[in-house]
CSV table of C-alpha atoms and ligand atoms in Angstrom, one decimal:
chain,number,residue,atom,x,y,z
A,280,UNK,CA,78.6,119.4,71.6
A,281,UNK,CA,78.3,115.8,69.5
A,282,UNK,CA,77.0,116.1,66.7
A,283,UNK,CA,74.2,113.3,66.0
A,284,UNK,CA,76.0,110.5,63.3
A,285,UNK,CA,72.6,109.8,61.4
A,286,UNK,CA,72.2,113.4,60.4
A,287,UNK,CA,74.5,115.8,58.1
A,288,UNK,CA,75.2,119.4,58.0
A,289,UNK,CA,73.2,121.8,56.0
A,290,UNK,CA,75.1,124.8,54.0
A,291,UNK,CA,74.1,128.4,54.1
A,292,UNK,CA,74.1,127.7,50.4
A,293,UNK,CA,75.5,124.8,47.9
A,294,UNK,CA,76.7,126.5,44.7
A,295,UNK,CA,78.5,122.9,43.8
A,296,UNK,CA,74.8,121.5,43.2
A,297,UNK,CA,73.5,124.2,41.4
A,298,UNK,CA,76.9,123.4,39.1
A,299,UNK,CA,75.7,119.9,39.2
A,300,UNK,CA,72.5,120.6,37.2
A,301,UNK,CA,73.8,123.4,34.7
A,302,UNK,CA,77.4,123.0,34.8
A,303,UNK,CA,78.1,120.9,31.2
A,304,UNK,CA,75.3,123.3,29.6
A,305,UNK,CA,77.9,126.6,31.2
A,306,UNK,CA,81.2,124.5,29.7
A,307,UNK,CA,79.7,124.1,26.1
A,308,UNK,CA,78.1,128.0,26.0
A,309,UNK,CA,82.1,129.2,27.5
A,310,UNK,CA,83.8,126.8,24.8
A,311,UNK,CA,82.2,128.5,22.3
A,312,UNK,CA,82.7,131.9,23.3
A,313,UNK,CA,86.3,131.1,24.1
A,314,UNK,CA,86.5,129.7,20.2
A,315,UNK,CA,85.2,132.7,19.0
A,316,UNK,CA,87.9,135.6,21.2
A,317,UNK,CA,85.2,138.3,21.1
A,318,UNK,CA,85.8,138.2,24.7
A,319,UNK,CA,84.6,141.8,26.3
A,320,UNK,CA,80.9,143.1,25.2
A,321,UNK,CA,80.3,142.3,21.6
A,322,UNK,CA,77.1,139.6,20.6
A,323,UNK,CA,77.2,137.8,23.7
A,324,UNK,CA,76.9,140.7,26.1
A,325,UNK,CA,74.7,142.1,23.8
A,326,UNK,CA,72.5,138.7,23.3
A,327,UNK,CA,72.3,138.4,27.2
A,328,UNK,CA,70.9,142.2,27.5
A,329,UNK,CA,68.3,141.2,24.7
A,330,UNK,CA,67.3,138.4,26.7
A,331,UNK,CA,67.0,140.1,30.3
A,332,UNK,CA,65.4,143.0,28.8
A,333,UNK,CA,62.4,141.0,28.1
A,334,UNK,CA,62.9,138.8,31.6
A,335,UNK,CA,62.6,142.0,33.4
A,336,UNK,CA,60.1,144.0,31.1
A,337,UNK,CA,62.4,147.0,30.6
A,338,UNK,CA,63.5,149.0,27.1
A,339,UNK,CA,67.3,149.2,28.0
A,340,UNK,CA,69.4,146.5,29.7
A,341,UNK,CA,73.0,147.4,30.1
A,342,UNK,CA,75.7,144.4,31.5
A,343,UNK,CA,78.3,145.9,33.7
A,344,UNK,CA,81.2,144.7,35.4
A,345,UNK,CA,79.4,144.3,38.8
A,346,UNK,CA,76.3,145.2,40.8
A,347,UNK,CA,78.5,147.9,42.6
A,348,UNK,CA,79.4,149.2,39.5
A,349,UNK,CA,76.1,149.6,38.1
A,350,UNK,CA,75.7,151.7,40.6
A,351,UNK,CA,78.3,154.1,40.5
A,352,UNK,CA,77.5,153.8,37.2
A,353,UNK,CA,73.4,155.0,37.8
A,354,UNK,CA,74.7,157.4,40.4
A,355,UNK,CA,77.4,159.4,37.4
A,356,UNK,CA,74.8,159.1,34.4
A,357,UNK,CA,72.7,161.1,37.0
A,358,UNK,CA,74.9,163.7,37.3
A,359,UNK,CA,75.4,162.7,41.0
A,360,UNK,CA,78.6,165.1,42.4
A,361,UNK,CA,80.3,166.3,45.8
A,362,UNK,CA,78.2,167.8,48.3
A,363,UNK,CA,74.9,166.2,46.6
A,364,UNK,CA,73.1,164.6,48.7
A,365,UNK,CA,71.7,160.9,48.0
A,366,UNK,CA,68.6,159.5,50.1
A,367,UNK,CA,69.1,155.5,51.3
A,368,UNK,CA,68.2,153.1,53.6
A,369,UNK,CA,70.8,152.2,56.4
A,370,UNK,CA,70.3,148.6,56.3
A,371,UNK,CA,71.8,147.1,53.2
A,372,UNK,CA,74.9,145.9,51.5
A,373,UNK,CA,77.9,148.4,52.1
A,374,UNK,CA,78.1,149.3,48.6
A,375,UNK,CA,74.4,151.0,48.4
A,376,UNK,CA,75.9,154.1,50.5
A,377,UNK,CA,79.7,153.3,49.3
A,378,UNK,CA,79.2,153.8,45.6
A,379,UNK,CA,77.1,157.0,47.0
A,380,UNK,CA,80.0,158.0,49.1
A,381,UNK,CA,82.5,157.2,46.3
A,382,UNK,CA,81.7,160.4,44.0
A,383,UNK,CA,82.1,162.4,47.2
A,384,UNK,CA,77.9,162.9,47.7
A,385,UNK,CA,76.4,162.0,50.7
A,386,UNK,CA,74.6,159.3,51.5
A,387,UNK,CA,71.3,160.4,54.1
A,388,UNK,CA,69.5,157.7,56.0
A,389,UNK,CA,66.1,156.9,56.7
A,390,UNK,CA,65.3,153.8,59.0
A,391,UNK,CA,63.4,151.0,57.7
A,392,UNK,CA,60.3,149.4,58.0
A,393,UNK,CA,60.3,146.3,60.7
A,394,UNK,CA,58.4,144.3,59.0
A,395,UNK,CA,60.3,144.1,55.4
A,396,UNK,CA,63.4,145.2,56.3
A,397,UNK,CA,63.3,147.7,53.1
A,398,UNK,CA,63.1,151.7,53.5
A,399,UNK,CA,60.0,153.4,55.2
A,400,UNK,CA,58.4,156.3,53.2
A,401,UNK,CA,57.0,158.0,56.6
A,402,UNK,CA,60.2,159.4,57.2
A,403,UNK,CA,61.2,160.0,53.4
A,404,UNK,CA,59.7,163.5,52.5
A,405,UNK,CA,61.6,165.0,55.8
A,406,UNK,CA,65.2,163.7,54.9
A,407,UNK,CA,65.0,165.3,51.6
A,408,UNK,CA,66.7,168.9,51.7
A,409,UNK,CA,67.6,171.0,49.0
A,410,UNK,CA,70.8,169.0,48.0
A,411,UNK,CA,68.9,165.9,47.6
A,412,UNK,CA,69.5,164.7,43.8
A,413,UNK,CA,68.3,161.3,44.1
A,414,UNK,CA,66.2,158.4,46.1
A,415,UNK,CA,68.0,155.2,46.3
A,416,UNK,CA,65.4,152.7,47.4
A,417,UNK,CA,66.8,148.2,48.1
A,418,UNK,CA,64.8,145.5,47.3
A,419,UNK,CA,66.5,143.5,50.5
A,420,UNK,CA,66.4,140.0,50.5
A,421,UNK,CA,64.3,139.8,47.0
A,422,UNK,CA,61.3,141.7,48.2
A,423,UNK,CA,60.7,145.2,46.8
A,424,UNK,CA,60.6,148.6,48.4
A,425,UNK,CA,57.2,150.0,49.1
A,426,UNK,CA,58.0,151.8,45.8
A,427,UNK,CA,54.3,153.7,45.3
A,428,UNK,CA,54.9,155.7,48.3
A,429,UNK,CA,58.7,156.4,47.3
A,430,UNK,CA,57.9,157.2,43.9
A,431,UNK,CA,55.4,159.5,45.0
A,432,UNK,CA,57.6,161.9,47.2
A,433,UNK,CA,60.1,161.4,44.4
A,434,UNK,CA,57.8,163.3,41.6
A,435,UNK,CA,56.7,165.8,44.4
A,436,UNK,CA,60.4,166.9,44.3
A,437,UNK,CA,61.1,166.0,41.3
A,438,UNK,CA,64.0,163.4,42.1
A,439,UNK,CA,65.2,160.7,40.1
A,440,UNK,CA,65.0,156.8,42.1
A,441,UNK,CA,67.8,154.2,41.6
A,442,UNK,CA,66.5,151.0,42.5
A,443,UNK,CA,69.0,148.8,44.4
A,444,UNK,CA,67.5,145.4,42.8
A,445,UNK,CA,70.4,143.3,43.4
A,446,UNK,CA,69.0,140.9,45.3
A,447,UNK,CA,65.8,141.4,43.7
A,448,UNK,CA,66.0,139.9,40.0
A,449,UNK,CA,62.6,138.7,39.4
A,450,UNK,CA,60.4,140.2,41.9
A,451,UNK,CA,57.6,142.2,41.7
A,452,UNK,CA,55.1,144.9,43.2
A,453,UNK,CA,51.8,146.1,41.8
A,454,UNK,CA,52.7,144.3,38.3
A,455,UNK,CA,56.2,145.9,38.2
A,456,UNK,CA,58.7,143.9,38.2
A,457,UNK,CA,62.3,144.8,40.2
A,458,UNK,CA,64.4,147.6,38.2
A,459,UNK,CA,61.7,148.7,36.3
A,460,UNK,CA,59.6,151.1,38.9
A,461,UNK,CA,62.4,153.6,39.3
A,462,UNK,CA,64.8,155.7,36.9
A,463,UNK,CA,67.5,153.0,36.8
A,464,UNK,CA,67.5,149.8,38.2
A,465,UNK,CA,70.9,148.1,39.0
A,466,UNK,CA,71.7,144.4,39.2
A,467,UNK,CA,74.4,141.8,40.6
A,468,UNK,CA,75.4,138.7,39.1
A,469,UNK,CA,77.7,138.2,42.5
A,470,UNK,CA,77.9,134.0,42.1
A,471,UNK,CA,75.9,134.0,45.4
A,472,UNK,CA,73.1,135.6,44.3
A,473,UNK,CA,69.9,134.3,42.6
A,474,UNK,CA,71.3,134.8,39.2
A,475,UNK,CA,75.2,134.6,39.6
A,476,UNK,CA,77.8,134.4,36.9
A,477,UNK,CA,81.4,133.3,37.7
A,478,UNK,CA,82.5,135.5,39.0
A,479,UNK,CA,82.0,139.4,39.2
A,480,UNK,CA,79.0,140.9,36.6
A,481,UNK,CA,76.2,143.5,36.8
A,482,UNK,CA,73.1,144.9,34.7
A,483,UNK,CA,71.6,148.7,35.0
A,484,UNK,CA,68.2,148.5,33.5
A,485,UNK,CA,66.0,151.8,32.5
A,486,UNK,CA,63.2,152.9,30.3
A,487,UNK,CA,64.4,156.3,29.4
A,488,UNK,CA,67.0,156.2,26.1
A,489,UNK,CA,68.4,159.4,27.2
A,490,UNK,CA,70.1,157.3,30.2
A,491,UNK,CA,70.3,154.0,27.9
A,492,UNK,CA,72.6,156.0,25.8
A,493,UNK,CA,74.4,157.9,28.7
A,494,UNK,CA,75.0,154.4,30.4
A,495,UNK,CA,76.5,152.6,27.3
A,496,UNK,CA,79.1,155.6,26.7
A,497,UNK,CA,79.8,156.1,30.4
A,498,UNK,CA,80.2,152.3,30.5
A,499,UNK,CA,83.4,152.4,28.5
A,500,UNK,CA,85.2,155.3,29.0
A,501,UNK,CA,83.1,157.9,27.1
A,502,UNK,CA,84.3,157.1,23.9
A,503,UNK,CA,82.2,157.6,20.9
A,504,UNK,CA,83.8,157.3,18.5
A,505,UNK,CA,86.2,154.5,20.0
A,506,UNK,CA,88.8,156.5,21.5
A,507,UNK,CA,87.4,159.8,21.2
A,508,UNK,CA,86.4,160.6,24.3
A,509,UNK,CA,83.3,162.6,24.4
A,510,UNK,CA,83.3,162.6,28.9
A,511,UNK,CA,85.2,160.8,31.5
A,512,UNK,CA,83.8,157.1,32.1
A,513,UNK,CA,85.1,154.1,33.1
A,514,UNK,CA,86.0,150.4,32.8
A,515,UNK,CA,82.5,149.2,33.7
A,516,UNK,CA,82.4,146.2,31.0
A,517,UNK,CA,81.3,142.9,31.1
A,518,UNK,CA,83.1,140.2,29.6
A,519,UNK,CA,81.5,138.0,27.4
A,520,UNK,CA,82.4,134.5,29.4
A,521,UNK,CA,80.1,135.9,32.0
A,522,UNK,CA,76.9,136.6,29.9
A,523,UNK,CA,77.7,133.4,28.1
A,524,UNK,CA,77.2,131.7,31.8
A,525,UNK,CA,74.6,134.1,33.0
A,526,UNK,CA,72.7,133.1,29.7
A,527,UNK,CA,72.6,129.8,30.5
A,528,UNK,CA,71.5,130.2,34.0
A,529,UNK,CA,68.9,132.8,32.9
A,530,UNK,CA,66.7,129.8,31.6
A,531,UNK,CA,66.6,128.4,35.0
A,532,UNK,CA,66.2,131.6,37.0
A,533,UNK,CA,62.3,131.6,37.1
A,534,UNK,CA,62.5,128.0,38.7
A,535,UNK,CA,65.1,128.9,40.9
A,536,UNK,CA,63.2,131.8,42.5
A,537,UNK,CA,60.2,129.2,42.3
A,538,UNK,CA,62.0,127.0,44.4
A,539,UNK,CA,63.1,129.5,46.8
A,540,UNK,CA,59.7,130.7,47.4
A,541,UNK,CA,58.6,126.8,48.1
A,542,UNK,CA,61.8,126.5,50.7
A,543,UNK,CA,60.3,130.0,52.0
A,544,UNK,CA,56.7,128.1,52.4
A,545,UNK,CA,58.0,124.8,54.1
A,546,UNK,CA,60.2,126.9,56.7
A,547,UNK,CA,57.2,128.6,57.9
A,548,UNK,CA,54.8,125.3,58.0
A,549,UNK,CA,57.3,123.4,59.8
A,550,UNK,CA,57.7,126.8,62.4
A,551,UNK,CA,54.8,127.0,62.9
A,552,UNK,CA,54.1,123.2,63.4
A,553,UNK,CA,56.9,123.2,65.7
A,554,UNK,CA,55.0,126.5,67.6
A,555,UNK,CA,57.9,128.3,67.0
A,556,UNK,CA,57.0,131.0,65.2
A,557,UNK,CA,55.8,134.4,66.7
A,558,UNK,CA,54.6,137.8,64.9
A,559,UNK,CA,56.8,139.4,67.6
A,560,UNK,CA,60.1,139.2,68.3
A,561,UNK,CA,60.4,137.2,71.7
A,562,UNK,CA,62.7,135.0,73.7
A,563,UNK,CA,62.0,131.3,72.4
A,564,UNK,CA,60.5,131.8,69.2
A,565,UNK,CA,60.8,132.9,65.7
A,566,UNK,CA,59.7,135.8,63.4
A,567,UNK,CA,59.8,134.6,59.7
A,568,UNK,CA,59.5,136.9,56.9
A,569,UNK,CA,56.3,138.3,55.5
A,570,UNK,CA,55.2,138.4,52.0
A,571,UNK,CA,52.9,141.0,51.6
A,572,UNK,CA,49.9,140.0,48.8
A,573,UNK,CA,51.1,142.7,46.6
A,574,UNK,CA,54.2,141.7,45.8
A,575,UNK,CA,56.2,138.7,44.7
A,576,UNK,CA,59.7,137.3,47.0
A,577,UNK,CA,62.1,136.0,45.4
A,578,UNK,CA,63.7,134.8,48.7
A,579,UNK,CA,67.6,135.6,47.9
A,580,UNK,CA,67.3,134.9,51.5
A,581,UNK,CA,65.0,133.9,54.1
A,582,UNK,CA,66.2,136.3,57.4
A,583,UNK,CA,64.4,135.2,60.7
A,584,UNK,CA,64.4,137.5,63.7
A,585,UNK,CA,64.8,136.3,67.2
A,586,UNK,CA,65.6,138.1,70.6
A,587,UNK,CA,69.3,140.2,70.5
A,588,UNK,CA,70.4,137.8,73.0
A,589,UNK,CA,69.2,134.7,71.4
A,590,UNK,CA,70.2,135.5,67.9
A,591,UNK,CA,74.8,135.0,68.4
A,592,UNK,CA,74.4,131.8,70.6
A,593,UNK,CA,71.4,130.5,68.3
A,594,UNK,CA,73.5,131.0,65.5
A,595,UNK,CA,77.0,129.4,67.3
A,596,UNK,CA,74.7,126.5,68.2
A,597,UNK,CA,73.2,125.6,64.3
A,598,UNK,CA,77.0,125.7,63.4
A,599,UNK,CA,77.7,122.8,66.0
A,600,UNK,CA,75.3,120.9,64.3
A,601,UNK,CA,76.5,122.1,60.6
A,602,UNK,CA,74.2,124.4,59.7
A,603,UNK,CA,75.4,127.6,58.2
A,604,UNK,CA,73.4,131.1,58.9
A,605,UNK,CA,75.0,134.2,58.5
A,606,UNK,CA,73.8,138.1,59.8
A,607,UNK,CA,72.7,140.2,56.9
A,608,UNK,CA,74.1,142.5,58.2
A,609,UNK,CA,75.8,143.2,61.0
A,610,UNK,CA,76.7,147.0,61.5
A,611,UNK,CA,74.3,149.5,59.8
A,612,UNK,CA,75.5,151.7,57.1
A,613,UNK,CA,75.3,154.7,59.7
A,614,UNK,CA,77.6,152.8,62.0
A,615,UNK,CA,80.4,152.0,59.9
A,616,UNK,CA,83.7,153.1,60.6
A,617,UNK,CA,84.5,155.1,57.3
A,618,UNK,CA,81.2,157.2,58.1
A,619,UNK,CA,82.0,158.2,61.0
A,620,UNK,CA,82.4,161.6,59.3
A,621,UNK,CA,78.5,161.9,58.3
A,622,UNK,CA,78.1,162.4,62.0
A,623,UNK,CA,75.8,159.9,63.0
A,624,UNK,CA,75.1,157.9,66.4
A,625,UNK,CA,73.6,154.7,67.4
A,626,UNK,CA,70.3,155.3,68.2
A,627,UNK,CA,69.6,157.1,65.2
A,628,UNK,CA,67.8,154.0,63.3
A,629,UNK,CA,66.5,152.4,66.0
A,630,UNK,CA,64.4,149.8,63.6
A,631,UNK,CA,67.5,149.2,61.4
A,632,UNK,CA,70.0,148.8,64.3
A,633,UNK,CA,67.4,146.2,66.1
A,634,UNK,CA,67.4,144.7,62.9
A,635,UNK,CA,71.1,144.2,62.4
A,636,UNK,CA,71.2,142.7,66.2
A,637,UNK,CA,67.8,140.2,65.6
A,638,UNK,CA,68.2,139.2,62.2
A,639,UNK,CA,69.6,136.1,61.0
A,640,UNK,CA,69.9,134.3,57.8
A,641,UNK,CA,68.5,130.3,56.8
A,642,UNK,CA,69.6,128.1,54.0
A,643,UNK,CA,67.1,129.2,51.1
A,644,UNK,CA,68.8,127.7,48.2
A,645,UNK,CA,66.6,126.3,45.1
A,646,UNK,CA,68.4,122.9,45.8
A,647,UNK,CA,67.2,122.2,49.7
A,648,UNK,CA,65.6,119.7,50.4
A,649,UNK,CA,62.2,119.9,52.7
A,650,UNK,CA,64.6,116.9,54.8
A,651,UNK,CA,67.4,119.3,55.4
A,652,UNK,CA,65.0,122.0,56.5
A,653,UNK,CA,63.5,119.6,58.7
A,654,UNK,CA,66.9,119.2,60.3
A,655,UNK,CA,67.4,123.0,60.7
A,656,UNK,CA,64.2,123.2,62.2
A,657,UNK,CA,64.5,120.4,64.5
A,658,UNK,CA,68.1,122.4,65.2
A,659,UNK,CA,66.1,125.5,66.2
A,660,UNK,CA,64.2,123.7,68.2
A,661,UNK,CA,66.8,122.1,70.1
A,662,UNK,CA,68.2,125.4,71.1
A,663,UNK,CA,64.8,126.9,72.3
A,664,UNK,CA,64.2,123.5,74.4
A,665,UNK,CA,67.7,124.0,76.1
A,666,UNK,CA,66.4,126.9,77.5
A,667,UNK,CA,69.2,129.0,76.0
B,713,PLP,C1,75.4,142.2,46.1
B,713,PLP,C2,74.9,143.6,46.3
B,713,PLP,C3,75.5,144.7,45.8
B,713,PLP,C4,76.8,144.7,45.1
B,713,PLP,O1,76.9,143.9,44.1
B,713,PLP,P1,78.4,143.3,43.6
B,713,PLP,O2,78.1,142.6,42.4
B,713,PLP,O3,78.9,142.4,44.7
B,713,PLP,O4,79.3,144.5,43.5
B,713,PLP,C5,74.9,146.0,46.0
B,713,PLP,N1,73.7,146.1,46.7
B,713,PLP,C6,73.2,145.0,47.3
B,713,PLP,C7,71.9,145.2,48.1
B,713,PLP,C8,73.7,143.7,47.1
B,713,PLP,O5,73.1,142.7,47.7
């Protein structure tokens, strides 16, 4: 294939011109943590927790040393132990059923919803036995859960919900906003997502200041006093040159997820122009996401579904041409190798294994332009014309 010469290649995301807005503003807020050597927790970590307290409209904001952390971290202050059992949807990040699986509980299925990709209540109430200790709802792709239904079932039985809000920072449903309809909400400042530090960072939000205080002790090794250790915790910390950056970026966040939401607009206008878009999935066109009126996307990714067959050679031909897509994701949780021993089969989650083969994700970064989506459009287009 030759790539055209007048036209260049469009990443799945461009975290060097994100830097190129914020980066001196990051440099000067690190310089003066670095001057100062309170390096781990202390006023910064504290200052940042202030400040996305009030973003998310939560009591308790606790920084952690990543988003899989926060929720082991959820999972422990709930009393989570072997042989409980943990209710979750199959199609998510890994970590969702690993941290689960981590203290030796179970994580339990329930297949998603086609249209949002996020857990379905129908099947909720009948996965919940009488192990069940918790509901552990995700807010994929930046859109949340249908949480009224969830937290519903959850007061029937009396369970506590974890929110997976990862990707979700900033989102809302029914006037909540993401980590704040559930128990504990947990957050990941992973670089690539829609607030990202420099590296690894995480935030576990709640209401309640029985778990606010349980979190903060659990956080650093039970101690309280400082090396008096009052139950076994961890090293769940987060360093101080992270909230320093995430502080900084935390200004722009509410522009960023703006801007994302715009991109999310301009795809579907120019799909649709380009009679490419479908409400079904079938061969030659495209199903973009939906954005239900009750709730607010923040778009950490825009996920299209096309045809099984389509979706590998579609995505093989926008690389030719330099565009970068990627699967979110591409083995369900009930699939993966190291579950094996929970005893599930393909076919068990029919709507989250035709997700995982359909879905496939566009450049949604605040920093696109509407040119560059034009080009990934055109892109599309080209395959679909091919005949492919
Ligand atoms: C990123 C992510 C996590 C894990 O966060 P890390 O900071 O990478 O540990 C957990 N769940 C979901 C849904 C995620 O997207």
């Amino acid at each position: 294939m030759t790539v055209p010469s007048d036209t260049s290649g469009v990443p799945l995301i461009d975290l060097q011109a994100q830097w190129a807005t914020i980066g001196q503003e990051v440099l000067q807020a690190i310089e003066r943590v670095a001057a100062s050597q309170q390096l781990i927790l202390g006023p910064e970590v504290q200052a940042l927790e202030e400040e996305l307290a009030a973003f998310i409209g939560c009591s308790h904001a606790i920084g952690v040393s990543s988003g899989t952390d926060a929720l082991l971290l959820a999972l422990i202050a709930l009393d989570i132990q072997a042989g409980d059992e943990v209710v979750t949807t199959p199609f998510t990040f890994f970590s969702t059923g690993g941290s689960i699986a981590r203290l030796g509980a179970r994580p339990v299925f329930v297949d998603i919803q086609p249209d949002t990709f996020n857990l379905d209540p129908d099947p909720l109430a009948a996965a919940i036995t009488s192990r069940t200790r918790a509901i552990l709802p995700v807010h994929l792709f930046g859109q949340i859960a249908e949480m009224d239904p969830i937290q519903q079932i959850a007061r029937d039985r009396n369970l506590p919900v974890i929110e997976d809000a990862a990707q979700a920072i900033g989102a809302d449903y029914h006037g909540r906003s993401a980590g704040t309809c559930g128990d504990i909400g947990c957050f990941s400042f992973y670089p690539t997502k829609n607030l990202g530090g420099l590296g690894d960072g995480g935030l576990v939000t709640t209401d309640r200041s029985d778990l606010n205080e349980r979190l903060r002790l659990l956080r650093n090794h039970g101690f309280r006093p400082k090396y008096h250790a009052r139950e076994v915790g961890g090293n769940f910390r987060l360093d101080a040159l992270q909230a320093a950056a995430l502080r900084v970026k935390l200004q722009y966040l509410d522009r960023w997820n703006r801007a994302r939401a715009d991109n999310a607009d301009v795809y579907r206008r120019l799909l649709r122009d380009a009679q490419l878009s479908s409400d079904r999935v079938t061969p030659g066109k495209v199903v973009v996401p939906v954005e239900p009126a009750d709730r607010r996307h923040i778009y950490h990714q825009f996920v299209i579904r096309v045809t099984a067959d389509q979706r590998d050679p579609l995505r093989a031909w926008l690389a030719d041409r330099g565009i970068g897509t990627e699967i979110y994701y591409p083995v369900p949780l009930h699939l993966q190798e190291c579950f094996a021993g929970l005893g599930y089969r393909a076919g068990d989650f029919p709507v989250a294994e035709a997700a995982a083969a359909q879905s496939l994700a566009l450049p949604i970064y605040p920093e696109l332009t509407v040119a560059m989506q034009q080009r990934v459009v055109e892109a599309i287009a080209g395959f679909f014309a091919t005949g492919s």
